[in-house]
Amino acid sequence: LLKEPRHAVISRKDADSEQIYKVLKQIPDSDLFSSAAFGGKDLMFSDSITDLMELPKIMDSFLYLREDYYEAMRALRAGNPPAPPQDGKIEWCTVGHAEQQKCDSLQIPHMECRRASSVEECIQKIMRKEADALAVDGGQV
């Protein structure tokens, strides 16, 4: 069974995604998501799509499609490479200079501190496997 999201409009990072979204939203859904008039199926968009949804600015293709999708694509391209070795090291994500200083001063064996500018950036790092953990207030979850 397919578990990954199947449909996404992905643009270059330097493209104006808001403008792309506005232009696509001007087209009636019946014209945008139907291929019957052109003698085909799933032309440009899947015929089963019913609506476009604009994603938050911080969400990129990796975050939307999820790690499982990228891992599956990587395995297909590389012929199922072995999993990377686990060295037991923890990459702790800190937010800001003060947290980074505190983390560095703890000098915990097998833990390295990785600085980010925001909780959202730390979450992205965790999803990309660039960090393993962070501490947040309950209101930030």
Short mmCIF file of C-alpha atoms in Angstrom, two decimals:
data_model
loop_
_atom_site.label_atom_id
_atom_site.label_comp_id
_atom_site.label_asym_id
_atom_site.label_seq_id
_atom_site.Cartn_x
_atom_site.Cartn_y
_atom_site.Cartn_z
CA LEU A 1 0.00 0.00 0.00
CA LEU A 2 1.15 3.49 -0.78
CA LYS A 3 1.93 5.47 2.38
CA GLU A 4 3.67 8.49 0.87
CA PRO A 5 1.82 11.61 -0.29
CA ARG A 6 1.19 11.27 -4.01
CA HIS A 7 0.52 14.78 -5.22
CA ALA A 8 2.54 17.95 -4.87
CA VAL A 9 3.40 21.02 -6.90
CA ILE A 10 7.06 21.66 -6.27
CA SER A 11 8.82 24.81 -7.39
CA ARG A 12 12.37 26.10 -7.26
CA LYS A 13 13.36 27.75 -3.99
CA ASP A 14 13.81 31.07 -5.79
CA ALA A 15 10.41 30.86 -7.53
CA ASP A 16 7.51 32.95 -6.23
CA SER A 17 5.39 30.15 -4.79
CA GLU A 18 2.64 32.57 -3.76
CA GLN A 19 2.30 33.76 -7.36
CA ILE A 20 2.26 30.17 -8.66
CA TYR A 21 -0.48 29.32 -6.16
CA LYS A 22 -2.53 32.43 -7.06
CA VAL A 23 -2.33 31.66 -10.78
CA LEU A 24 -3.36 28.04 -10.29
CA LYS A 25 -6.25 29.03 -8.01
CA GLN A 26 -7.66 31.27 -10.79
CA ILE A 27 -8.25 28.20 -12.95
CA PRO A 28 -11.54 26.40 -12.23
CA ASP A 29 -10.90 23.04 -10.51
CA SER A 30 -12.90 21.26 -13.21
CA ASP A 31 -10.41 22.52 -15.83
CA LEU A 32 -7.27 22.05 -13.76
CA PHE A 33 -7.93 18.55 -12.44
CA SER A 34 -9.67 16.91 -15.41
CA SER A 35 -7.88 15.42 -18.39
CA ALA A 36 -10.90 14.02 -20.24
CA ALA A 37 -11.14 16.99 -22.67
CA PHE A 38 -7.60 16.22 -23.83
CA GLY A 39 -8.08 12.49 -24.40
CA GLY A 40 -5.80 11.48 -21.59
CA LYS A 41 -5.63 10.66 -17.92
CA ASP A 42 -3.76 12.46 -15.13
CA LEU A 43 -2.37 15.20 -17.40
CA MET A 44 -0.39 17.73 -15.34
CA PHE A 45 -2.41 16.81 -12.23
CA SER A 46 -4.03 13.60 -11.11
CA ASP A 47 -7.69 13.49 -12.12
CA SER A 48 -8.52 12.45 -8.54
CA ILE A 49 -7.35 15.75 -7.02
CA THR A 50 -10.15 17.99 -5.77
CA ASP A 51 -8.33 21.05 -4.41
CA LEU A 52 -4.99 22.82 -4.07
CA MET A 53 -3.63 23.59 -0.62
CA GLU A 54 -0.88 26.12 0.05
CA LEU A 55 1.68 24.81 2.51
CA PRO A 56 3.48 26.92 5.12
CA LYS A 57 6.66 28.69 3.96
CA ILE A 58 8.89 26.58 6.23
CA MET A 59 7.69 23.34 4.62
CA ASP A 60 9.89 22.14 1.79
CA SER A 61 9.55 19.04 -0.37
CA PHE A 62 11.48 16.92 2.13
CA LEU A 63 9.18 17.86 4.99
CA TYR A 64 6.02 17.40 2.91
CA LEU A 65 6.93 14.12 1.27
CA ARG A 66 8.51 12.80 4.48
CA GLU A 67 11.68 10.90 5.13
CA ASP A 68 10.17 7.54 4.13
CA TYR A 69 9.62 8.79 0.57
CA TYR A 70 13.19 10.03 0.23
CA GLU A 71 14.59 6.85 1.76
CA ALA A 72 12.56 4.76 -0.70
CA MET A 73 13.78 6.87 -3.64
CA ARG A 74 17.38 6.67 -2.44
CA ALA A 75 17.13 2.89 -2.08
CA LEU A 76 15.67 2.53 -5.57
CA ARG A 77 18.43 4.65 -7.13
CA ALA A 78 21.26 3.00 -5.23
CA GLY A 79 20.04 -0.59 -5.25
CA ASN A 80 19.20 -0.79 -1.52
CA PRO A 81 22.40 0.45 0.11
CA PRO A 82 23.12 -0.72 3.65
CA ALA A 83 21.92 1.45 6.50
CA PRO A 84 24.55 3.86 7.82
CA PRO A 85 26.37 2.61 10.91
CA GLN A 86 25.12 3.87 14.27
CA ASP A 87 27.94 5.35 16.30
CA GLY A 88 25.76 6.09 19.33
CA LYS A 89 26.45 9.84 19.14
CA ILE A 90 23.52 12.17 19.90
CA GLU A 91 23.18 15.41 17.93
CA TRP A 92 21.34 17.85 20.25
CA CYS A 93 19.74 20.87 18.59
CA THR A 94 19.97 24.15 20.48
CA VAL A 95 18.14 27.40 19.78
CA GLY A 96 20.30 30.48 20.07
CA HIS A 97 23.67 31.37 21.48
CA ALA A 98 22.88 30.86 25.19
CA GLU A 99 21.53 27.33 24.67
CA GLN A 100 24.52 26.48 22.52
CA GLN A 101 26.91 27.71 25.22
CA LYS A 102 25.12 25.69 27.90
CA CYS A 103 25.07 22.56 25.76
CA ASP A 104 28.77 22.91 24.94
CA SER A 105 29.66 23.44 28.60
CA LEU A 106 27.92 20.21 29.64
CA GLN A 107 30.60 18.17 27.83
CA ILE A 108 28.47 15.02 27.75
CA PRO A 109 30.26 12.06 26.11
CA HIS A 110 28.69 10.96 22.82
CA MET A 111 26.66 14.18 22.49
CA GLU A 112 27.33 17.04 20.11
CA CYS A 113 25.48 20.33 20.08
CA ARG A 114 24.05 21.72 16.83
CA ARG A 115 22.80 25.30 16.79
CA ALA A 116 19.67 26.48 14.97
CA SER A 117 17.95 29.85 14.82
CA SER A 118 14.48 28.60 15.85
CA VAL A 119 12.51 25.63 17.15
CA GLU A 120 11.11 25.18 13.63
CA GLU A 121 14.64 24.93 12.23
CA CYS A 122 15.50 22.32 14.88
CA ILE A 123 12.43 20.30 13.92
CA GLN A 124 13.52 20.46 10.28
CA LYS A 125 17.01 19.29 11.28
CA ILE A 126 15.52 16.36 13.18
CA MET A 127 13.34 15.39 10.22
CA ARG A 128 16.39 15.55 7.94
CA LYS A 129 18.45 13.50 10.42
CA GLU A 130 20.83 16.43 10.93
CA ALA A 131 19.93 16.40 14.66
CA ASP A 132 18.42 13.84 17.02
CA ALA A 133 16.69 15.83 19.75
CA LEU A 134 15.81 19.20 21.25
CA ALA A 135 13.97 20.47 24.32
CA VAL A 136 10.90 22.70 23.86
CA ASP A 137 8.18 24.23 26.00
CA GLY A 138 4.82 22.46 25.86
CA GLY A 139 3.34 25.44 24.03
CA GLN A 140 5.84 25.04 21.20
CA VAL A 141 4.83 21.47 20.39
#
